[in-house]
Coordinates of C-alpha atoms in Angstrom, one line a residue:
Chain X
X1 CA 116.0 109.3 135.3
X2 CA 115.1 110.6 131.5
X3 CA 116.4 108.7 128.6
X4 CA 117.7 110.1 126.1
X5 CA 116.7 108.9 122.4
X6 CA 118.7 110.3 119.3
X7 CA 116.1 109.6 116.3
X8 CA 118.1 109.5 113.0
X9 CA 116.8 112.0 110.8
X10 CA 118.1 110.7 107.2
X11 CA 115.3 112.2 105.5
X12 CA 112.5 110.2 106.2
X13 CA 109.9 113.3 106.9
X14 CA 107.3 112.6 109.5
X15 CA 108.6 111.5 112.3
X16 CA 106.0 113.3 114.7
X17 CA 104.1 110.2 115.7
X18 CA 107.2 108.2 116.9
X19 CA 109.2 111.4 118.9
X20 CA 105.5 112.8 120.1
X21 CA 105.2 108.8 121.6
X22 CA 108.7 108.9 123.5
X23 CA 108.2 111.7 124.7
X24 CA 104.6 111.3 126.0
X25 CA 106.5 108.8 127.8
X26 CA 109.0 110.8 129.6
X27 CA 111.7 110.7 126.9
X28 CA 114.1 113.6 125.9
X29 CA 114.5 113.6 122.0
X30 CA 117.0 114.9 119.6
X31 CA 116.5 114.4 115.8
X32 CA 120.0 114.6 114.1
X33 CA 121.8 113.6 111.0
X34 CA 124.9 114.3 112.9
X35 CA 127.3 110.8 112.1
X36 CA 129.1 112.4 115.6
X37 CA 125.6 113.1 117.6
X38 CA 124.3 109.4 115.8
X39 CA 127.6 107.6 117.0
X40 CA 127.9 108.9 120.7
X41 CA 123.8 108.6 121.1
X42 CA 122.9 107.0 124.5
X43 CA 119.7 105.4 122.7
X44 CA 119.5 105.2 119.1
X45 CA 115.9 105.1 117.3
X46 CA 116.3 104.2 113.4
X47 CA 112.3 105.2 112.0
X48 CA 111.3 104.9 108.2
X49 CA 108.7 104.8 105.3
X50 CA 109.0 104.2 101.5
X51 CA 111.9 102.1 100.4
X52 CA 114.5 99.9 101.5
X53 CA 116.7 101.3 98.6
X54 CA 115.9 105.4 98.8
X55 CA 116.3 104.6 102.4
X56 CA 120.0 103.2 102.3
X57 CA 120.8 106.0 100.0
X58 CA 119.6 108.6 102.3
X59 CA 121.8 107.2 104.8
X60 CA 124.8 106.9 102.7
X61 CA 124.9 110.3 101.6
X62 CA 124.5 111.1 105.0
X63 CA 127.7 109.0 106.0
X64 CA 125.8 107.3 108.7
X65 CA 126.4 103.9 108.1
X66 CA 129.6 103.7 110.0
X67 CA 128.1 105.7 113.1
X68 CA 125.1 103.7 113.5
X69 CA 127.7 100.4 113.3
X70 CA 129.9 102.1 115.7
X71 CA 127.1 102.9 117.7
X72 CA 126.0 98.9 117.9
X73 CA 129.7 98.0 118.7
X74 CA 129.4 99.6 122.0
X75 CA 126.5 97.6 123.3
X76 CA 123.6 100.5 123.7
X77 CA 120.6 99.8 122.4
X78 CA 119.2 100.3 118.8
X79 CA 115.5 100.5 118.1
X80 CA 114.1 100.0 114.2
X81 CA 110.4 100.6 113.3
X82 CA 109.0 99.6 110.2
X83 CA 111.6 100.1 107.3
X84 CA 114.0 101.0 110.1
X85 CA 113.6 97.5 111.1
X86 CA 114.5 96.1 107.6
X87 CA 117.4 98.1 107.3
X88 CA 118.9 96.3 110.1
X89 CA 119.1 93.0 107.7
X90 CA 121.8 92.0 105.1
X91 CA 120.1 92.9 102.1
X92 CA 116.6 93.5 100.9
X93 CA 115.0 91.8 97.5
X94 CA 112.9 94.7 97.5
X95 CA 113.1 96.0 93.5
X96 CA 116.3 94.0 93.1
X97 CA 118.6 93.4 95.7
X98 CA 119.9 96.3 97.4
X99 CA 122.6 95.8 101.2
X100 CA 121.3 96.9 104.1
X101 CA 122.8 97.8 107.6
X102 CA 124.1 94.2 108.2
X103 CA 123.4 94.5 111.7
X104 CA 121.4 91.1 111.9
X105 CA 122.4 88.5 109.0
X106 CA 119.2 88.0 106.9
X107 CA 117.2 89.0 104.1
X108 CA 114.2 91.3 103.6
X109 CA 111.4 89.7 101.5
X110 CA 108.0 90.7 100.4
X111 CA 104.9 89.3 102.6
X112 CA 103.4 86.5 100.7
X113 CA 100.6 88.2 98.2
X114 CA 99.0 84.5 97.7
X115 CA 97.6 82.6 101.3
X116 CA 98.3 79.1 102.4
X117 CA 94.9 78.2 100.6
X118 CA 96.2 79.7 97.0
X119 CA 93.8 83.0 97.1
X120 CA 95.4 86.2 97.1
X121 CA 95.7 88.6 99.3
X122 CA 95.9 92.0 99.9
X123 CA 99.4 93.5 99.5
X124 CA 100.5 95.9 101.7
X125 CA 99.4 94.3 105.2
X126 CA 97.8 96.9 106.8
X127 CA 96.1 96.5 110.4
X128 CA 95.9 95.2 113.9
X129 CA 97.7 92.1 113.8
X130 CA 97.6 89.5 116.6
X131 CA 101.6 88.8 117.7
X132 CA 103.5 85.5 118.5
X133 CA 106.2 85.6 120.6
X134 CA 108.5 83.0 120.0
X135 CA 111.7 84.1 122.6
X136 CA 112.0 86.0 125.4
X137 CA 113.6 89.6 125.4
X138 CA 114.0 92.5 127.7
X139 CA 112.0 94.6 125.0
X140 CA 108.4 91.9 125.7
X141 CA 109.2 92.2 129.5
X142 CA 105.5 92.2 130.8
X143 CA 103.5 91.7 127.3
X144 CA 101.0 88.6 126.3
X145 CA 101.7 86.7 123.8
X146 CA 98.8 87.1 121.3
X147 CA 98.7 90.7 121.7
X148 CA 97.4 92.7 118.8
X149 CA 100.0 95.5 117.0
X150 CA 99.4 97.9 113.9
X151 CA 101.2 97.0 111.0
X152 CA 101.5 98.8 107.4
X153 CA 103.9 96.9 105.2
X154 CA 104.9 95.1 102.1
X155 CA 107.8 93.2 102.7
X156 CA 109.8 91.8 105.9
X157 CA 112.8 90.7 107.5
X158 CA 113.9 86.7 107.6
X159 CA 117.0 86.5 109.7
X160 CA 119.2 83.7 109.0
X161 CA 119.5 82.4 112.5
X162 CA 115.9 81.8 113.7
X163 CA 116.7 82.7 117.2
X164 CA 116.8 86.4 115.7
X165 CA 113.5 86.3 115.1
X166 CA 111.5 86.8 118.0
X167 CA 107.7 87.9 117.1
X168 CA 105.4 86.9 114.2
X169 CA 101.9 87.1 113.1
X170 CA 100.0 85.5 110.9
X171 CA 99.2 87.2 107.2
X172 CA 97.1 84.5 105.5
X173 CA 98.6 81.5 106.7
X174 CA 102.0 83.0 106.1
X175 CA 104.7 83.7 109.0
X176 CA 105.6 87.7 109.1
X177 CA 108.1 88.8 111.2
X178 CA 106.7 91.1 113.7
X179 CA 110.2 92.0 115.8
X180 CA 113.7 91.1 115.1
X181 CA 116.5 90.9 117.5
X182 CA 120.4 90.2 117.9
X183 CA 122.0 91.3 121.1
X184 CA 121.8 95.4 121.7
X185 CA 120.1 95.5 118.1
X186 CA 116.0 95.3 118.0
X187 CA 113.4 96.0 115.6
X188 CA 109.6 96.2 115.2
X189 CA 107.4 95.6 111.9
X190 CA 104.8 96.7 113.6
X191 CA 104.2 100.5 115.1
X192 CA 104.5 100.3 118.6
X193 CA 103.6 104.4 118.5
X194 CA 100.7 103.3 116.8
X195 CA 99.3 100.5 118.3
X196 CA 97.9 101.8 121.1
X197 CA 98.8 101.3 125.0
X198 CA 100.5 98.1 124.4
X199 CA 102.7 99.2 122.1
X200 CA 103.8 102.2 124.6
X201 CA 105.3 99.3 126.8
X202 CA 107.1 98.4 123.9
X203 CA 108.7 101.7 123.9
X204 CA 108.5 101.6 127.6
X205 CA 111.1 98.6 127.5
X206 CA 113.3 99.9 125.2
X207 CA 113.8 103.2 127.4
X208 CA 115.1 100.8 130.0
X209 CA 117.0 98.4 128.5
Chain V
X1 CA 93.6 88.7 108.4
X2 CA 94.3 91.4 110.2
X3 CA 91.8 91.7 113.5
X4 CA 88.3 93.8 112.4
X5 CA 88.5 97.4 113.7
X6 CA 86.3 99.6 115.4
X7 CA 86.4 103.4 114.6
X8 CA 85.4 106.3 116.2
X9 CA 83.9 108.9 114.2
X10 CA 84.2 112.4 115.1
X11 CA 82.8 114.8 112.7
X12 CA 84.2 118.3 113.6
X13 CA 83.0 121.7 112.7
X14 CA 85.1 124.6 113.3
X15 CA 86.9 122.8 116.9
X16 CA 83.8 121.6 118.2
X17 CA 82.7 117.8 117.8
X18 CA 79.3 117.6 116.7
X19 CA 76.2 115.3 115.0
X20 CA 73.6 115.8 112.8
X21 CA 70.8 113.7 111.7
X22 CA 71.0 112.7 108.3
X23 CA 74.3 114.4 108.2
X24 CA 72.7 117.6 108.8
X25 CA 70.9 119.3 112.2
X26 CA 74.2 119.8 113.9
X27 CA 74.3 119.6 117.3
X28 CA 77.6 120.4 119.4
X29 CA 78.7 117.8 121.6
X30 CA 82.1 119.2 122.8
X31 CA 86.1 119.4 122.7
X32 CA 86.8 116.5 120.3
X33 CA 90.1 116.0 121.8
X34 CA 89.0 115.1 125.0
X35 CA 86.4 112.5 123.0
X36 CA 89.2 111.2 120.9
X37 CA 91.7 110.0 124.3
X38 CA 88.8 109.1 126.2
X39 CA 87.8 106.7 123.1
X40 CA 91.4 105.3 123.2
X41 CA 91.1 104.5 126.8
X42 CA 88.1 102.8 126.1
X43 CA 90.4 100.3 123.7
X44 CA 89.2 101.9 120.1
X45 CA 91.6 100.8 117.5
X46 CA 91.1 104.1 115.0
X47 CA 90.1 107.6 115.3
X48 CA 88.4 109.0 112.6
X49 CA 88.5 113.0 112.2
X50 CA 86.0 114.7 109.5
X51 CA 85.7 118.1 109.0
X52 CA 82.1 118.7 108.2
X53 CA 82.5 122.1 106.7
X54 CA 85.4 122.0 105.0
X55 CA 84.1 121.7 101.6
X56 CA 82.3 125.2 102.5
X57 CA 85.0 126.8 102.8
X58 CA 87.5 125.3 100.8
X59 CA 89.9 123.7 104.0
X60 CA 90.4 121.2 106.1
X61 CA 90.4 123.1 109.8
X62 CA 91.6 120.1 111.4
X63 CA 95.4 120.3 111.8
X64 CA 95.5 121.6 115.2
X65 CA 92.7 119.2 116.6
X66 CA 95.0 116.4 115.2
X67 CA 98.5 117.7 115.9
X68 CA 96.5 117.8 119.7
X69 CA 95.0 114.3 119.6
X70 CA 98.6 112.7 118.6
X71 CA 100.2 113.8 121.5
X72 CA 98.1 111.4 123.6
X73 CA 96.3 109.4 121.7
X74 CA 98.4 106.4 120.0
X75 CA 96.5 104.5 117.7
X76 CA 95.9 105.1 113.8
X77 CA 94.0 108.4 112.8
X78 CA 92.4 109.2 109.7
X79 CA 91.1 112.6 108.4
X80 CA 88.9 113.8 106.0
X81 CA 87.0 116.9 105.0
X82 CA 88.4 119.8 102.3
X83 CA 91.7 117.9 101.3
X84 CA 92.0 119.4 97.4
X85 CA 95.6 118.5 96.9
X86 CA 98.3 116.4 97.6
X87 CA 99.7 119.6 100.2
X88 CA 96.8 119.3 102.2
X89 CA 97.3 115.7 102.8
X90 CA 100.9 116.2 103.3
X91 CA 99.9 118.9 106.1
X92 CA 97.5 116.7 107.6
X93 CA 99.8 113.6 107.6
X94 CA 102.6 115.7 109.4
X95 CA 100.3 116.7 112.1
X96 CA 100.1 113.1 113.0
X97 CA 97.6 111.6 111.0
X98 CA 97.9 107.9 109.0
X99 CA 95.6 108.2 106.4
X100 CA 93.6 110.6 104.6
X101 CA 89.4 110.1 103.5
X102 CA 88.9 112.2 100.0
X103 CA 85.5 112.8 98.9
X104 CA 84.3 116.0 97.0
X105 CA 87.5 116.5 95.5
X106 CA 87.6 112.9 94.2
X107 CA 84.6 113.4 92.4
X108 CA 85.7 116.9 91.1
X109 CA 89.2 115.4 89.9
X110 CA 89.4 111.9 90.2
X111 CA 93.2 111.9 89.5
X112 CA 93.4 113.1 93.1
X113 CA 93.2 109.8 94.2
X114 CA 96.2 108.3 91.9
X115 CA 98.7 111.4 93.0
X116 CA 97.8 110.7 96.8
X117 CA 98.5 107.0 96.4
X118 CA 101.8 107.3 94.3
X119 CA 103.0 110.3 97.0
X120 CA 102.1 108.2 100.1
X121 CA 101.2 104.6 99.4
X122 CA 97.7 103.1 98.7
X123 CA 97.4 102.7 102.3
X124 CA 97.2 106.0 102.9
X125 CA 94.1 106.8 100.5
X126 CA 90.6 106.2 102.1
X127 CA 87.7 107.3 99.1
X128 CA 85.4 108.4 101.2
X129 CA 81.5 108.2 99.5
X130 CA 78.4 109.7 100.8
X131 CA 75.5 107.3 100.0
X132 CA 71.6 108.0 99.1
X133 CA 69.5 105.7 97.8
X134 CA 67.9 106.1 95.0
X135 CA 64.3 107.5 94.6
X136 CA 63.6 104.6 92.3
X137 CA 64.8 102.3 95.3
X138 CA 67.3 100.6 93.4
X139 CA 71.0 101.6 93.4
X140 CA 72.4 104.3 95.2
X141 CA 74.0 108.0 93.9
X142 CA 77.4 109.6 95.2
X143 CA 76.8 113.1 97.2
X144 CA 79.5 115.1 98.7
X145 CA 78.8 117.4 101.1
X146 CA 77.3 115.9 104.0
X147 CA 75.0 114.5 101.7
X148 CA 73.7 118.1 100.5
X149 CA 75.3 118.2 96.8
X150 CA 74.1 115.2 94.2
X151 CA 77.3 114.0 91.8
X152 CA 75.2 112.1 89.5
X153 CA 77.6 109.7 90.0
X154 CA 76.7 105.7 90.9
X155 CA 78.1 104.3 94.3
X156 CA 79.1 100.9 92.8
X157 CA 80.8 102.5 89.7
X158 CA 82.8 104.9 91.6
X159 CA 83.8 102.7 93.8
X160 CA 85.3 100.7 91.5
X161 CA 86.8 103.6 89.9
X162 CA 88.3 104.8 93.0
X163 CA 89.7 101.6 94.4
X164 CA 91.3 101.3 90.3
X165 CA 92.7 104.5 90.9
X166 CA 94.4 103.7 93.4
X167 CA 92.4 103.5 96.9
X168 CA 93.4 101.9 99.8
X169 CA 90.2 101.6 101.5
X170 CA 86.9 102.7 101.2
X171 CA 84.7 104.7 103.8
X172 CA 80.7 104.4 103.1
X173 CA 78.2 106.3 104.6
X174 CA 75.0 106.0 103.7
X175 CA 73.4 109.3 104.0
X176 CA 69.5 107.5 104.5
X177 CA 70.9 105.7 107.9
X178 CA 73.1 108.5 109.4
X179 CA 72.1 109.3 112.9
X180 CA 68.9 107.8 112.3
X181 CA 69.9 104.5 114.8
X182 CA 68.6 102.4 112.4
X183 CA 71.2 99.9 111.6
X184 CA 73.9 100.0 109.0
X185 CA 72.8 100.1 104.8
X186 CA 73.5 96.5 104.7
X187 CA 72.3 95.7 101.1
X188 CA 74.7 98.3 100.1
X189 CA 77.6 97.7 102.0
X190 CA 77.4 94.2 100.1
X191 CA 77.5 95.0 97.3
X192 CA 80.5 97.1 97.7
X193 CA 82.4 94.4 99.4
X194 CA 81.8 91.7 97.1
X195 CA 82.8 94.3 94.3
X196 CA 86.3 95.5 95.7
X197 CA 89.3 94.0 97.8
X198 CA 90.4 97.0 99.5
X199 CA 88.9 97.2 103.3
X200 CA 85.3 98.5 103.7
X201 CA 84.3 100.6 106.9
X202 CA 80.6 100.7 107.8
X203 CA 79.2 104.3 108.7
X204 CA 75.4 105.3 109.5
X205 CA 73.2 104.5 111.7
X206 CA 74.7 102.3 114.4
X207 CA 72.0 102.3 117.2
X208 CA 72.5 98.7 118.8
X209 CA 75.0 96.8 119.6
X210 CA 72.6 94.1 116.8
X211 CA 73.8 96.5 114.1
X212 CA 77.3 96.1 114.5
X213 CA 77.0 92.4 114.6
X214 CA 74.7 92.3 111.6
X215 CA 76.9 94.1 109.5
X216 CA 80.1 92.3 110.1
X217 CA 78.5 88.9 109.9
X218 CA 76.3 89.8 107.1
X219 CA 79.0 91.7 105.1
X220 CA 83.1 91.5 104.6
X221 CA 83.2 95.1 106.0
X222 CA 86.8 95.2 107.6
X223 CA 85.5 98.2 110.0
X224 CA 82.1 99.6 112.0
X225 CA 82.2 103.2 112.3
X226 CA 80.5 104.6 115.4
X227 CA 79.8 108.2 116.3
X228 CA 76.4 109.0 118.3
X229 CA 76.2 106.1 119.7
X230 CA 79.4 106.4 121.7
X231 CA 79.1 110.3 122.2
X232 CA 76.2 109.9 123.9
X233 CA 77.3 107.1 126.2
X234 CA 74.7 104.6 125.0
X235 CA 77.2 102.1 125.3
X236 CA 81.3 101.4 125.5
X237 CA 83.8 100.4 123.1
X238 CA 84.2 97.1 125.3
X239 CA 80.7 96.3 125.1
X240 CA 80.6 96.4 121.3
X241 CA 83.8 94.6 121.5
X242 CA 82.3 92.0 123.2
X243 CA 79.3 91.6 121.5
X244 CA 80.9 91.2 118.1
X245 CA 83.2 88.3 119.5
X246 CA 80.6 86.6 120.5
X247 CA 79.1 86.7 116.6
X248 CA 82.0 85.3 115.8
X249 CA 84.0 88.7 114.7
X250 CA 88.1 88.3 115.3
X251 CA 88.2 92.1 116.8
X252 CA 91.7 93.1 118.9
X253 CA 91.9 92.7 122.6
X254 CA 93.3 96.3 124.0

């Protein structure tokens, strides 16, 4: 059976890498920035680069903050990468505090530019990062823990519950969140499109679920 | 720390992969597509694309090869070769690309490197420098085009300039080592590291799997390039992979 992925298209500009990935894996795609095509999606991928606030402005304007909550009322899943990950939070302290989705209670904050040990480090964190696990979730079904994804970013979600937080890695000493979950709601820090065959199952998963 | 990666470099003229010696002597190898996924089935973390030619003749030819090798290859993919202006990287970047290696027209325009970074993140920069060693045998001299034009310019200084600017990472290739298997230019790649913060990829002249060990033990270098030594099946990504753990090197497990 295909699945069907709407990617919401509010702007962000390449999106090649992500549709080019579900599809490679059997996936029918549909970029919109329909609210109507975004609300009744069977699957609903949220990508994005650049910032938190530019981001929740494009998606304003584009009166698809009530669609993609209308979408998660209904149980279907919702997929995040990256900045789309972030947006699922409360609000980000990413220049000033700006509100988010609201889809998972929490806070975005910037990955630590200063390790455990006091030196600094380099800001954003880009790279093959090894991965934690820390709950189980139909979206890991079949992964190892300590599995290495790519990662480009400067900040990062912190959920208020813990249990929402179901991946890290480790940027220095520091705990990043790698992928946050409540429910029908997931995202990824990481690129799963970009991190090679294990990050396909990922993807894989999240066509299923 | 992120793991340390190991890249696959493909230099490309016209649609053909090929290598030179010395960055010149081209010989063609073949379809640098097919190279490129059978490199990502071997468990390489990076793809790196250059189009050899394209300061020639003014542009990057690689669009096609890359909009080709994203549809099945899905790891990070770097380009470089001919990319004048913040279009061209845009054009490369939407073909499915992650980052973009300036060289020539750094040199010619440095402020290239600052509009890059401010359109598309540091990240997204890689100053790529061509490396010869100075007659004198002390310090080394910037040259662009496959190590056939001299800048006048010193490595370590532009460098420094480059990462200021705004560079995300630095490519270095040392022009003396390239394709001669010799081992990387360790005394070089150093320097470099000690001087800047931004990740450091090791190009030219891997022949054993020694070399790669050496320079990731002996230097911070973030990244081995590898091109001959993989396109001619002298050995595996998993070998080199396994040969660096066992120096010590934190590398991903595909």
């Amino acid at each position: 059976m295909t699945s069907n992925v709407t990617v919401a298209d509010y702007g962000v500009g390449n999106m090649f890498s992500i549709c080019g990935a579900l599809e490679y894996l059997g996936a029918s795609v549909e970029m919109t920035d329909s609210p109507d095509r975004i609300a009744s999606a069977e699957r609903l991928l949220l990508p994005g680069v650049g910032a938190f606030a530019d981001a929740m402005d494009d998606i304003c304007n584009r009166n698809l903050v009530e669609p993609i909550q209308s979408f998660v009322s209904t149980g279907r899943p919702l997929l995040g990468i990256c900045l789309g990950a972030q947006l699922l939070l409360s609000e980000s302290e990413e220049f000033g505090s700006h509100p988010g989705l609201g889809l998972i209670p929490g806070r975005v904050l910037p990955v630590p530019n200063v390790a455990l040990d006091g030196r600094p480090q380099r800001i954003p964190h880009v790279g093959w990062s090894d991965v934690r696990f820390r709950h189980p979730s139909p979206l890991l079904d079949g992964a190892t823990d300590g599995t290495a994804f790519y990662f480009v970013h400067s900040f990062h979600a912190v959920p208020s519950d813990d249990r929402c937080c179901l991946a890290v890695c480790d940027y220095g000493g520091h705990e990043v969140t790698a992928i946050v979950s409540s429910d029908n709601v997931f995202g990824c820090q990481f690129h799963p499109e970009k991190s090679g065959p294990k990050g396909l199952d990922i993807l894989r998963n999240y066509l299923i679920l | 720390m992120p793991n340390t990666r190991l890249v696959a470099r493909l230099d490309v003229k016209g649609q053909n992969l090929i290598k030179g010696v010395h960055l010149e002597g081209l010989r063609v190898i073949g379809d640098p597509n097919i190279y490129a996924r059978r490199y990502y089935d071997m468990g390489i973390d990076e793809i790196l694309y250059m189009d050899i030619v394209a300061s020639l003749y003014g542009r990057n030819n690689l669009t096609d090869v890359v909009k080709r090798t994203a549809r099945n290859v899905f790891i990070p993919i770097t380009v470089g070769g001919g990319i004048r202006s913040i279009d061209d990287a845009r054009d490369i970047l939407r073909a499915g690309a992650d980052k973009v290696a300036i060289n020539t027209a750094a040199t010619k325009r440095p402020e290239l490197i600052s509009e890059l970074a401010r359109r598309f993140g540091k990240q997204c920069v890689v100053l790529s420098i061509e490396a010869k060693r100075l007659r004198s045998g002390t310090g080394w001299e910037v040259y662009t085009d496959n190590g056939r034009e001299q800048t006048g310019l010193d490595v370590l200084e532009w460098v420094q300039r480059g990462v200021d600017l705004g560079a995300g990472e630095v490519l270095v290739t040392s022009v003396d080592q390239e394709g001669t298997r010799l081992g990387f230019e360790i005394e070089l790649l150093r320097e470099i590291t000690k001087l800047v913060d931004v990740p450091v990829v090791a190009s030219g002249g891997m022949g054993t799997l020694d070399h790669a060990a050496a320079v990731l033990t002996e230097c911070r270098v973030s990244a081995v390039a590898m091109a001959d030594i993989l396109h001619y099946d002298r050995t595996t990504v998993s070998e080199v992979r396994e040969h660096v753990r066992a120096a010590g090197i934190d590398v991903r497990i595909p």
